[in-house]
PDB file of C-alpha atoms and ligand atoms in Angstrom:
ATOM      1  CA  UNK A 534     128.699 170.939  70.458  1.00  0.00           C
ATOM      2  CA  UNK A 535     128.421 169.865  74.086  1.00  0.00           C
ATOM      3  CA  UNK A 536     130.172 166.812  75.428  1.00  0.00           C
ATOM      4  CA  UNK A 537     126.793 165.068  75.839  1.00  0.00           C
ATOM      5  CA  UNK A 538     125.742 165.900  72.268  1.00  0.00           C
ATOM      6  CA  UNK A 539     129.035 164.511  70.907  1.00  0.00           C
ATOM      7  CA  UNK A 540     128.574 161.320  72.888  1.00  0.00           C
ATOM      8  CA  UNK A 541     124.977 160.957  71.710  1.00  0.00           C
ATOM      9  CA  UNK A 542     126.189 161.251  68.113  1.00  0.00           C
ATOM     10  CA  UNK A 543     128.702 158.472  68.720  1.00  0.00           C
ATOM     11  CA  UNK A 544     125.968 156.209  70.084  1.00  0.00           C
ATOM     12  CA  UNK A 545     123.667 157.016  67.152  1.00  0.00           C
ATOM     13  CA  UNK A 546     126.387 156.002  64.691  1.00  0.00           C
ATOM     14  CA  UNK A 547     126.312 152.531  66.217  1.00  0.00           C
ATOM     15  CA  UNK A 548     122.525 152.409  66.552  1.00  0.00           C
ATOM     16  CA  UNK A 549     121.953 153.192  62.879  1.00  0.00           C
ATOM     17  CA  UNK A 550     123.581 149.960  61.699  1.00  0.00           C
ATOM     18  CA  UNK A 551     123.102 147.653  64.715  1.00  0.00           C
ATOM     19  CA  UNK A 552     120.742 144.719  64.290  1.00  0.00           C
ATOM     20  CA  UNK A 553     121.012 143.371  67.835  1.00  0.00           C
ATOM     21  CA  UNK A 554     120.514 145.927  70.579  1.00  0.00           C
ATOM     22  CA  UNK A 555     119.982 145.129  74.259  1.00  0.00           C
ATOM     23  CA  UNK A 556     119.026 147.439  77.110  1.00  0.00           C
ATOM     24  CA  UNK A 557     119.284 146.599  80.809  1.00  0.00           C
ATOM     25  CA  UNK A 558     117.250 148.919  82.985  1.00  0.00           C
ATOM     26  CA  UNK A 559     117.122 149.676  86.702  1.00  0.00           C
ATOM     27  CA  UNK A 560     115.226 151.839  89.140  1.00  0.00           C
ATOM     28  CA  UNK A 561     116.580 155.095  87.669  1.00  0.00           C
ATOM     29  CA  UNK A 562     114.363 154.590  84.604  1.00  0.00           C
ATOM     30  CA  UNK A 563     111.284 154.906  86.813  1.00  0.00           C
ATOM     31  CA  UNK A 564     112.640 157.836  88.867  1.00  0.00           C
ATOM     32  CA  UNK A 565     110.977 160.439  86.633  1.00  0.00           C
ATOM     33  CA  UNK A 566     107.658 158.648  87.243  1.00  0.00           C
ATOM     34  CA  UNK A 567     108.069 159.408  90.944  1.00  0.00           C
ATOM     35  CA  UNK A 568     109.081 155.880  91.964  1.00  0.00           C
ATOM     36  CA  UNK A 569     111.902 156.014  94.519  1.00  0.00           C
ATOM     37  CA  UNK A 570     115.163 154.287  93.592  1.00  0.00           C
ATOM     38  CA  UNK A 571     116.886 151.938  96.038  1.00  0.00           C
ATOM     39  CA  UNK A 572     120.293 153.551  96.464  1.00  0.00           C
ATOM     40  CA  UNK A 573     119.875 157.217  95.447  1.00  0.00           C
ATOM     41  CA  UNK A 574     119.884 160.156  97.873  1.00  0.00           C
ATOM     42  CA  UNK A 575     116.271 159.456  98.851  1.00  0.00           C
ATOM     43  CA  UNK A 576     116.569 155.777  97.983  1.00  0.00           C
ATOM     44  CA  UNK A 577     114.504 153.131  99.737  1.00  0.00           C
ATOM     45  CA  UNK A 578     117.600 151.400 101.125  1.00  0.00           C
ATOM     46  CA  UNK A 579     118.727 154.665 102.766  1.00  0.00           C
ATOM     47  CA  UNK A 580     115.804 154.405 105.167  1.00  0.00           C
ATOM     48  CA  UNK A 581     115.244 150.659 105.362  1.00  0.00           C
ATOM     49  CA  UNK A 582     117.475 147.640 105.371  1.00  0.00           C
ATOM     50  CA  UNK A 583     116.918 145.357 102.370  1.00  0.00           C
ATOM     51  CA  UNK A 584     117.210 142.210 104.471  1.00  0.00           C
ATOM     52  CA  UNK A 585     114.406 143.446 106.744  1.00  0.00           C
ATOM     53  CA  UNK A 586     111.931 143.785 103.870  1.00  0.00           C
ATOM     54  CA  UNK A 587     113.136 141.977 100.780  1.00  0.00           C
ATOM     55  CA  UNK A 588     114.362 138.580 101.930  1.00  0.00           C
ATOM     56  CA  UNK A 589     112.787 135.190 102.670  1.00  0.00           C
ATOM     57  CA  UNK A 590     113.945 135.576 106.274  1.00  0.00           C
ATOM     58  CA  UNK A 591     112.113 138.900 106.625  1.00  0.00           C
ATOM     59  CA  UNK A 592     108.929 137.320 105.285  1.00  0.00           C
ATOM     60  CA  UNK A 593     109.236 134.332 107.622  1.00  0.00           C
ATOM     61  CA  UNK A 594     109.813 136.686 110.565  1.00  0.00           C
ATOM     62  CA  UNK A 595     107.101 139.291 109.867  1.00  0.00           C
ATOM     63  CA  UNK A 596     104.989 138.650 106.742  1.00  0.00           C
ATOM     64  CA  UNK A 597     102.578 141.474 107.611  1.00  0.00           C
ATOM     65  CA  UNK A 598     105.361 144.072 107.763  1.00  0.00           C
ATOM     66  CA  UNK A 599     106.782 142.872 104.444  1.00  0.00           C
ATOM     67  CA  UNK A 600     103.325 142.998 102.855  1.00  0.00           C
ATOM     68  CA  UNK A 601     102.625 146.482 104.257  1.00  0.00           C
ATOM     69  CA  UNK A 602     105.732 147.656 102.401  1.00  0.00           C
ATOM     70  CA  UNK A 603     104.759 145.924  99.146  1.00  0.00           C
ATOM     71  CA  UNK A 604     101.159 147.127  99.485  1.00  0.00           C
ATOM     72  CA  UNK A 605     102.481 150.697  99.844  1.00  0.00           C
ATOM     73  CA  UNK A 606     104.737 150.291  96.812  1.00  0.00           C
ATOM     74  CA  UNK A 607     101.908 148.785  94.727  1.00  0.00           C
ATOM     75  CA  UNK A 608      99.703 151.777  95.579  1.00  0.00           C
ATOM     76  CA  UNK A 609     102.498 154.184  94.671  1.00  0.00           C
ATOM     77  CA  UNK A 610     103.226 152.454  91.359  1.00  0.00           C
ATOM     78  CA  UNK A 611      99.542 152.144  90.446  1.00  0.00           C
ATOM     79  CA  UNK A 612      99.222 155.940  90.764  1.00  0.00           C
ATOM     80  CA  UNK A 613     102.341 156.563  88.664  1.00  0.00           C
ATOM     81  CA  UNK A 614     102.614 156.650  84.871  1.00  0.00           C
ATOM     82  CA  UNK A 615     105.379 155.557  82.497  1.00  0.00           C
ATOM     83  CA  UNK A 616     107.733 158.373  81.478  1.00  0.00           C
ATOM     84  CA  UNK A 617     109.596 159.249  78.281  1.00  0.00           C
ATOM     85  CA  UNK A 618     112.324 156.662  78.930  1.00  0.00           C
ATOM     86  CA  UNK A 619     109.756 153.855  79.161  1.00  0.00           C
ATOM     87  CA  UNK A 620     108.074 155.148  76.004  1.00  0.00           C
ATOM     88  CA  UNK A 621     111.261 155.190  73.885  1.00  0.00           C
ATOM     89  CA  UNK A 622     112.325 151.722  75.060  1.00  0.00           C
ATOM     90  CA  UNK A 623     108.832 150.332  74.443  1.00  0.00           C
ATOM     91  CA  UNK A 624     108.823 151.780  70.913  1.00  0.00           C
ATOM     92  CA  UNK A 625     112.245 150.330  70.118  1.00  0.00           C
ATOM     93  CA  UNK A 626     111.162 146.937  71.487  1.00  0.00           C
ATOM     94  CA  UNK A 627     108.134 146.953  69.176  1.00  0.00           C
ATOM     95  CA  UNK A 628     109.791 148.395  66.101  1.00  0.00           C
ATOM     96  CA  UNK A 629     113.194 146.694  66.121  1.00  0.00           C
ATOM     97  CA  UNK A 630     113.040 142.880  65.980  1.00  0.00           C
ATOM     98  CA  UNK A 631     116.603 142.541  67.330  1.00  0.00           C
ATOM     99  CA  UNK A 632     115.952 144.702  70.381  1.00  0.00           C
ATOM    100  CA  UNK A 633     115.831 143.008  73.791  1.00  0.00           C
ATOM    101  CA  UNK A 634     114.697 144.819  76.906  1.00  0.00           C
ATOM    102  CA  UNK A 635     115.889 143.405  80.232  1.00  0.00           C
ATOM    103  CA  UNK A 636     114.743 144.989  83.460  1.00  0.00           C
ATOM    104  CA  UNK A 637     115.502 144.666  87.143  1.00  0.00           C
ATOM    105  CA  UNK A 638     112.392 146.718  87.861  1.00  0.00           C
ATOM    106  CA  UNK A 639     109.345 145.036  89.333  1.00  0.00           C
ATOM    107  CA  UNK A 640     107.019 148.030  88.925  1.00  0.00           C
ATOM    108  CA  UNK A 641     105.394 147.047  85.609  1.00  0.00           C
ATOM    109  CA  UNK A 642     105.939 150.468  83.993  1.00  0.00           C
ATOM    110  CA  UNK A 643     107.772 149.021  80.972  1.00  0.00           C
ATOM    111  CA  UNK A 644     104.742 146.791  80.361  1.00  0.00           C
ATOM    112  CA  UNK A 645     102.334 149.701  80.784  1.00  0.00           C
ATOM    113  CA  UNK A 646     104.329 151.674  78.198  1.00  0.00           C
ATOM    114  CA  UNK A 647     103.762 148.773  75.791  1.00  0.00           C
ATOM    115  CA  UNK A 648     107.157 147.037  75.840  1.00  0.00           C
ATOM    116  CA  UNK A 649     107.430 143.826  73.837  1.00  0.00           C
ATOM    117  CA  UNK A 650     109.451 140.724  74.760  1.00  0.00           C
ATOM    118  CA  UNK A 651     110.431 142.083  78.187  1.00  0.00           C
ATOM    119  CA  UNK A 652     112.764 139.962  80.332  1.00  0.00           C
ATOM    120  CA  UNK A 653     111.996 140.600  84.007  1.00  0.00           C
ATOM    121  CA  UNK A 654     115.034 139.543  86.030  1.00  0.00           C
ATOM    122  CA  UNK A 655     113.501 140.273  89.442  1.00  0.00           C
ATOM    123  CA  UNK A 656     109.864 139.349  88.807  1.00  0.00           C
ATOM    124  CA  UNK A 657     106.850 141.611  89.139  1.00  0.00           C
ATOM    125  CA  UNK A 658     105.242 143.383  92.047  1.00  0.00           C
ATOM    126  CA  UNK A 659     101.898 142.624  90.344  1.00  0.00           C
ATOM    127  CA  UNK A 660     102.380 138.858  90.537  1.00  0.00           C
ATOM    128  CA  UNK A 661     101.985 136.767  93.682  1.00  0.00           C
ATOM    129  CA  UNK A 662     102.452 133.127  94.577  1.00  0.00           C
ATOM    130  CA  UNK A 663     101.840 130.849  97.497  1.00  0.00           C
ATOM    131  CA  UNK A 664     104.558 131.233 100.118  1.00  0.00           C
ATOM    132  CA  UNK A 665     104.494 127.571 101.100  1.00  0.00           C
ATOM    133  CA  UNK A 666     104.244 124.242  99.280  1.00  0.00           C
ATOM    134  CA  UNK A 667     100.722 124.438  97.883  1.00  0.00           C
ATOM    135  CA  UNK A 668      98.456 121.755  96.412  1.00  0.00           C
ATOM    136  CA  UNK A 669      97.973 124.061  93.396  1.00  0.00           C
ATOM    137  CA  UNK A 670     101.703 123.826  92.649  1.00  0.00           C
ATOM    138  CA  UNK A 671     104.363 126.501  92.386  1.00  0.00           C
ATOM    139  CA  UNK A 672     102.365 128.755  90.081  1.00  0.00           C
ATOM    140  CA  UNK A 673     102.288 132.523  90.215  1.00  0.00           C
ATOM    141  CA  UNK A 674      99.357 134.640  89.210  1.00  0.00           C
ATOM    142  CA  UNK A 675      98.587 138.266  88.511  1.00  0.00           C
ATOM    143  CA  UNK A 676      96.758 140.116  91.290  1.00  0.00           C
ATOM    144  CA  UNK A 677      96.251 143.859  90.980  1.00  0.00           C
ATOM    145  CA  UNK A 678      94.258 144.309  94.196  1.00  0.00           C
ATOM    146  CA  UNK A 679      95.318 147.586  95.829  1.00  0.00           C
ATOM    147  CA  UNK A 680      95.180 147.714  98.776  1.00  0.00           C
ATOM    148  CA  UNK A 681      94.562 144.156  99.923  1.00  0.00           C
ATOM    149  CA  UNK A 682      91.666 144.102 102.423  1.00  0.00           C
ATOM    150  CA  UNK A 683      93.753 142.033 104.854  1.00  0.00           C
ATOM    151  CA  UNK A 684      97.466 141.515 105.058  1.00  0.00           C
ATOM    152  CA  UNK A 685      99.088 139.161 104.334  1.00  0.00           C
ATOM    153  CA  UNK A 686      96.736 138.117 101.524  1.00  0.00           C
ATOM    154  CA  UNK A 687      95.731 134.452 101.527  1.00  0.00           C
ATOM    155  CA  UNK A 688      96.148 131.775  98.862  1.00  0.00           C
ATOM    156  CA  UNK A 689      92.772 130.886  97.257  1.00  0.00           C
ATOM    157  CA  UNK A 690      93.924 127.246  96.964  1.00  0.00           C
ATOM    158  CA  UNK A 691      95.309 126.398 100.399  1.00  0.00           C
ATOM    159  CA  UNK A 692      94.516 129.396 102.609  1.00  0.00           C
ATOM    160  CA  UNK A 693      98.190 129.979 103.413  1.00  0.00           C
ATOM    161  CA  UNK A 694      99.997 133.278 102.955  1.00  0.00           C
ATOM    162  CA  UNK A 695     100.834 134.462  99.478  1.00  0.00           C
ATOM    163  CA  UNK A 696     103.990 136.453  98.781  1.00  0.00           C
ATOM    164  CA  UNK A 697     105.011 138.879  96.058  1.00  0.00           C
ATOM    165  CA  UNK A 698     106.460 136.964  93.088  1.00  0.00           C
ATOM    166  CA  UNK A 699     109.650 139.017  93.128  1.00  0.00           C
ATOM    167  CA  UNK A 700     113.219 137.872  93.594  1.00  0.00           C
ATOM    168  CA  UNK A 701     114.363 138.649  97.109  1.00  0.00           C
ATOM    169  CA  UNK A 702     117.937 138.923  98.331  1.00  0.00           C
ATOM    170  CA  UNK A 703     119.446 135.481  98.624  1.00  0.00           C
ATOM    171  CA  UNK A 704     117.034 133.962  96.087  1.00  0.00           C
ATOM    172  CA  UNK A 705     118.001 132.664  92.656  1.00  0.00           C
ATOM    173  CA  UNK A 706     116.772 134.268  89.451  1.00  0.00           C
ATOM    174  CA  UNK A 707     114.519 132.307  87.096  1.00  0.00           C
ATOM    175  CA  UNK A 708     117.093 130.282  85.112  1.00  0.00           C
ATOM    176  CA  UNK A 709     115.155 130.615  81.820  1.00  0.00           C
ATOM    177  CA  UNK A 710     115.001 134.401  82.139  1.00  0.00           C
ATOM    178  CA  UNK A 711     118.690 134.574  83.065  1.00  0.00           C
ATOM    179  CA  UNK A 712     119.645 132.346  80.118  1.00  0.00           C
ATOM    180  CA  UNK A 713     117.694 134.575  77.733  1.00  0.00           C
ATOM    181  CA  UNK A 714     119.283 137.698  79.249  1.00  0.00           C
ATOM    182  CA  UNK A 715     122.782 136.218  78.960  1.00  0.00           C
ATOM    183  CA  UNK A 716     122.091 135.363  75.308  1.00  0.00           C
ATOM    184  CA  UNK A 717     120.963 138.945  74.693  1.00  0.00           C
ATOM    185  CA  UNK A 718     124.294 140.216  76.035  1.00  0.00           C
ATOM    186  CA  UNK A 719     125.750 138.956  72.739  1.00  0.00           C
ATOM    187  CA  UNK A 720     124.692 142.038  70.806  1.00  0.00           C
ATOM    188  CA  UNK A 721     126.119 144.990  68.911  1.00  0.00           C
ATOM    189  CA  UNK A 722     124.965 147.774  71.230  1.00  0.00           C
ATOM    190  CA  UNK A 723     124.320 147.233  74.930  1.00  0.00           C
ATOM    191  CA  UNK A 724     122.780 149.892  77.186  1.00  0.00           C
ATOM    192  CA  UNK A 725     122.856 149.950  81.004  1.00  0.00           C
ATOM    193  CA  UNK A 726     120.235 152.521  81.957  1.00  0.00           C
ATOM    194  CA  UNK A 727     119.411 153.873  85.413  1.00  0.00           C
ATOM    195  CA  UNK A 728     121.063 151.052  87.321  1.00  0.00           C
ATOM    196  CA  UNK A 729     123.688 151.315  90.044  1.00  0.00           C
ATOM    197  CA  UNK A 730     125.256 148.211  88.435  1.00  0.00           C
ATOM    198  CA  UNK A 731     126.136 146.598  91.734  1.00  0.00           C
ATOM    199  CA  UNK A 732     123.489 143.884  92.102  1.00  0.00           C
ATOM    200  CA  UNK A 733     124.536 140.603  90.504  1.00  0.00           C
ATOM    201  CA  UNK A 734     123.918 138.702  88.337  1.00  0.00           C
ATOM    202  CA  UNK A 735     122.223 141.610  86.510  1.00  0.00           C
ATOM    203  CA  UNK A 736     125.302 143.828  86.760  1.00  0.00           C
ATOM    204  CA  UNK A 737     127.431 141.063  85.216  1.00  0.00           C
ATOM    205  CA  UNK A 738     125.530 141.467  81.943  1.00  0.00           C
ATOM    206  CA  UNK A 739     127.362 144.739  81.236  1.00  0.00           C
ATOM    207  CA  UNK A 740     130.724 142.993  81.569  1.00  0.00           C
ATOM    208  CA  UNK A 741     129.482 140.051  79.508  1.00  0.00           C
ATOM    209  CA  UNK A 742     128.311 142.347  76.710  1.00  0.00           C
ATOM    210  CA  UNK A 743     131.635 144.157  76.665  1.00  0.00           C
ATOM    211  CA  UNK A 744     133.541 140.880  76.605  1.00  0.00           C
ATOM    212  CA  UNK A 745     131.389 139.656  73.718  1.00  0.00           C
ATOM    213  CA  UNK A 746     132.274 142.721  71.683  1.00  0.00           C
ATOM    214  CA  UNK A 747     129.241 144.986  72.143  1.00  0.00           C
ATOM    215  CA  UNK A 748     129.522 148.747  72.001  1.00  0.00           C
ATOM    216  CA  UNK A 749     128.486 149.503  75.589  1.00  0.00           C
ATOM    217  CA  UNK A 750     126.651 152.612  76.723  1.00  0.00           C
ATOM    218  CA  UNK A 751     125.679 153.723  80.216  1.00  0.00           C
ATOM    219  CA  UNK A 752     122.925 156.237  80.856  1.00  0.00           C
ATOM    220  CA  UNK A 753     122.908 157.413  84.463  1.00  0.00           C
ATOM    221  CA  UNK A 754     122.705 160.676  86.377  1.00  0.00           C
ATOM    222  CA  UNK A 755     125.619 159.476  88.568  1.00  0.00           C
ATOM    223  CA  UNK A 756     128.831 157.515  88.085  1.00  0.00           C
ATOM    224  CA  UNK A 757     128.642 153.777  88.827  1.00  0.00           C
ATOM    225  CA  UNK A 758     131.111 150.879  88.757  1.00  0.00           C
ATOM    226  CA  UNK A 759     130.033 150.361  85.124  1.00  0.00           C
ATOM    227  CA  UNK A 760     131.042 153.904  84.104  1.00  0.00           C
ATOM    228  CA  UNK A 761     134.735 153.087  83.707  1.00  0.00           C
ATOM    229  CA  UNK A 762     133.983 149.882  81.807  1.00  0.00           C
ATOM    230  CA  UNK A 763     131.603 151.106  79.127  1.00  0.00           C
ATOM    231  CA  UNK A 764     132.553 152.686  75.804  1.00  0.00           C
ATOM    232  CA  UNK A 765     130.340 155.726  76.359  1.00  0.00           C
ATOM    233  CA  UNK A 766     129.005 156.973  79.677  1.00  0.00           C
ATOM    234  CA  UNK A 767     126.146 159.436  79.259  1.00  0.00           C
ATOM    235  CA  UNK A 768     125.708 161.491  82.408  1.00  0.00           C
ATOM    236  CA  UNK A 769     122.041 162.351  81.894  1.00  0.00           C
ATOM    237  CA  UNK A 770     118.582 161.323  82.947  1.00  0.00           C
ATOM    238  CA  UNK A 771     117.211 158.261  81.175  1.00  0.00           C
ATOM    239  CA  UNK A 772     114.330 160.256  79.690  1.00  0.00           C
ATOM    240  CA  UNK A 773     116.497 163.026  78.280  1.00  0.00           C
ATOM    241  CA  UNK A 774     119.173 160.736  76.836  1.00  0.00           C
ATOM    242  CA  UNK A 775     116.739 158.255  75.266  1.00  0.00           C
ATOM    243  CA  UNK A 776     114.454 160.924  73.841  1.00  0.00           C
ATOM    244  CA  UNK A 777     117.441 162.722  72.299  1.00  0.00           C
ATOM    245  CA  UNK A 778     118.755 159.446  70.866  1.00  0.00           C
ATOM    246  CA  UNK A 779     115.338 158.594  69.434  1.00  0.00           C
ATOM    247  CA  UNK A 780     115.090 162.019  67.776  1.00  0.00           C
ATOM    248  CA  UNK A 781     118.591 161.722  66.320  1.00  0.00           C
ATOM    249  CA  UNK A 782     117.877 158.273  64.889  1.00  0.00           C
ATOM    250  CA  UNK A 783     114.707 159.502  63.239  1.00  0.00           C
ATOM    251  CA  UNK A 784     116.887 162.275  61.766  1.00  0.00           C
ATOM    252  CA  UNK A 785     114.458 165.032  62.675  1.00  0.00           C
ATOM    253  CA  UNK A 786     116.591 166.729  65.278  1.00  0.00           C
ATOM    254  CA  UNK A 787     120.205 167.435  66.273  1.00  0.00           C
TER     255      UNK A 787
HETATM  256  P1  OAD B 346     119.450 151.514  92.380  1.00  0.00           P
HETATM  257  O1  OAD B 346     118.550 152.309  93.247  1.00  0.00           O
HETATM  258  O2  OAD B 346     120.539 150.745  93.016  1.00  0.00           O
HETATM  259  O3  OAD B 346     120.144 152.497  91.324  1.00  0.00           O
HETATM  260  C1  OAD B 346     119.412 153.425  90.604  1.00  0.00           C
HETATM  261  C2  OAD B 346     120.369 154.138  89.665  1.00  0.00           C
HETATM  262  O4  OAD B 346     119.644 155.023  88.869  1.00  0.00           O
HETATM  263  C3  OAD B 346     121.451 154.951  90.379  1.00  0.00           C
HETATM  264  O5  OAD B 346     122.731 154.624  89.844  1.00  0.00           O
HETATM  265  C4  OAD B 346     121.079 156.398  90.058  1.00  0.00           C
HETATM  266  O6  OAD B 346     122.220 157.230  89.913  1.00  0.00           O
HETATM  267  C5  OAD B 346     120.346 156.255  88.744  1.00  0.00           C
HETATM  268  N1  OAD B 346     119.329 157.262  88.449  1.00  0.00           N
HETATM  269  C6  OAD B 346     118.499 157.932  89.303  1.00  0.00           C
HETATM  270  N2  OAD B 346     117.659 158.729  88.628  1.00  0.00           N
HETATM  271  C7  OAD B 346     117.938 158.548  87.308  1.00  0.00           C
HETATM  272  C8  OAD B 346     117.402 159.070  86.091  1.00  0.00           C
HETATM  273  N3  OAD B 346     116.375 159.947  86.084  1.00  0.00           N
HETATM  274  N4  OAD B 346     117.954 158.667  84.932  1.00  0.00           N
HETATM  275  C9  OAD B 346     118.991 157.790  84.913  1.00  0.00           C
HETATM  276  N5  OAD B 346     119.533 157.260  86.020  1.00  0.00           N
HETATM  277  C10 OAD B 346     119.026 157.636  87.196  1.00  0.00           C
HETATM  278  O7  OAD B 346     118.529 150.609  91.449  1.00  0.00           O
HETATM  279  P2  OAD B 346     118.899 149.293  90.649  1.00  0.00           P
HETATM  280  O8  OAD B 346     120.241 149.380  90.030  1.00  0.00           O
HETATM  281  O9  OAD B 346     117.735 149.013  89.779  1.00  0.00           O
HETATM  282  O10 OAD B 346     116.612 144.291  93.695  1.00  0.00           O
HETATM  283  O11 OAD B 346     118.927 148.224  91.804  1.00  0.00           O
HETATM  284  C11 OAD B 346     119.156 146.891  91.468  1.00  0.00           C
HETATM  285  C12 OAD B 346     118.370 146.005  92.376  1.00  0.00           C
HETATM  286  O12 OAD B 346     118.700 146.296  93.721  1.00  0.00           O
HETATM  287  C13 OAD B 346     116.847 146.198  92.325  1.00  0.00           C
HETATM  288  O13 OAD B 346     116.239 145.468  91.309  1.00  0.00           O
HETATM  289  C14 OAD B 346     116.420 145.715  93.666  1.00  0.00           C
HETATM  290  C15 OAD B 346     117.455 146.455  94.456  1.00  0.00           C
HETATM  291  O14 OAD B 346     117.671 146.129  95.740  1.00  0.00           O
HETATM  292  C16 OAD B 346     115.798 143.523  94.393  1.00  0.00           C
HETATM  293  O15 OAD B 346     114.841 143.969  94.990  1.00  0.00           O
HETATM  294  C17 OAD B 346     116.163 142.072  94.348  1.00  0.00           C
END
C-alpha cells in the first residue's frame, strides 16, 4: 500500500462516523479547471502585485485597469468548467447535512457544481456593487455580463462606477459569513484543500479547527504552513484525493 493510500484510509475511518465535516477551499481546487492560482509557479501574484489590482487603493487610482483584470478573469472563468474536486465537494454538501463548505474562491465554480450552503469568505467575481455611497444603498447584485461593453461598468442607480463585490486586501470580511465559518470550525473532520494557508483570517480556521478537536486534513500538491499542523497531509491534487476518498467511502473501490 502506498503512503497516500494509507493516509486516505486513515481519513476515511474518520469520515465514516463523522457527523460534522467542514472543508475550506482555495485556488488549488480550481487549478484543474484551468484557473490560475495566486501563488503557484504560474500564479497570478508572480506576475502582478496584489495591491496594484486587488485593493481599494488600486481601484481609486485606476478603476479601468482593475476592471480590465476582473473582466479578463470573468471571461476565463466563464469558459471553464467545474472539475472532479468541485463535484465531490458539491455532492457531499448536498448529501451530508453536517457538511459545511467554505471557500476563498470567487470564481463561482463550487456553485456551478451544485454546492449547497456555501460560505464565500472573499465574495464572488459574479457580484458587483456601487463603489461609492449610492442612493440605492449598499446592496450587491449579480451581473454576468462578459465582457462589459465599457469599463468600468456604471451603477444603474447613480451612474457612478461599480466594483466587483469581492474582498480586497485591507478590507474586512463579511462578519456574518466569518461567524458562520468560525462556527463550522467546530467539527469532527476539517479539510484545508488547495490553499496556501497564508491569507488570514481564512488560514486561521485550520488552527481553530485543530484547537477545537477536529481531525484535520490537508490536501495540497505542495507543502504549506498548515502541513505541519494537520493530522494528515495528503500530497495530491484536490481532484485525485477527493475522488479517491469518495470512492472509498462508497466502499466500491480501494
Ligand atoms: P494560493 O494561490 O495562495 O494557493 C493555492 C494553493 O493550491 C497552493 O498551496 C498550491 O500548492 C495548491 N494547489 C495548486 N494546484 C493544486 C491542485 N490541483 N490540487 C490541490 N492543491 C493545489 O490560493 P489561496 O490559498 O486560495 O484573496 O489564496 C488565498 C487568497 O489569496 C485568495 O482568496 C485571494 C488571494 O490573494 C483575495 O483575493 C482577497
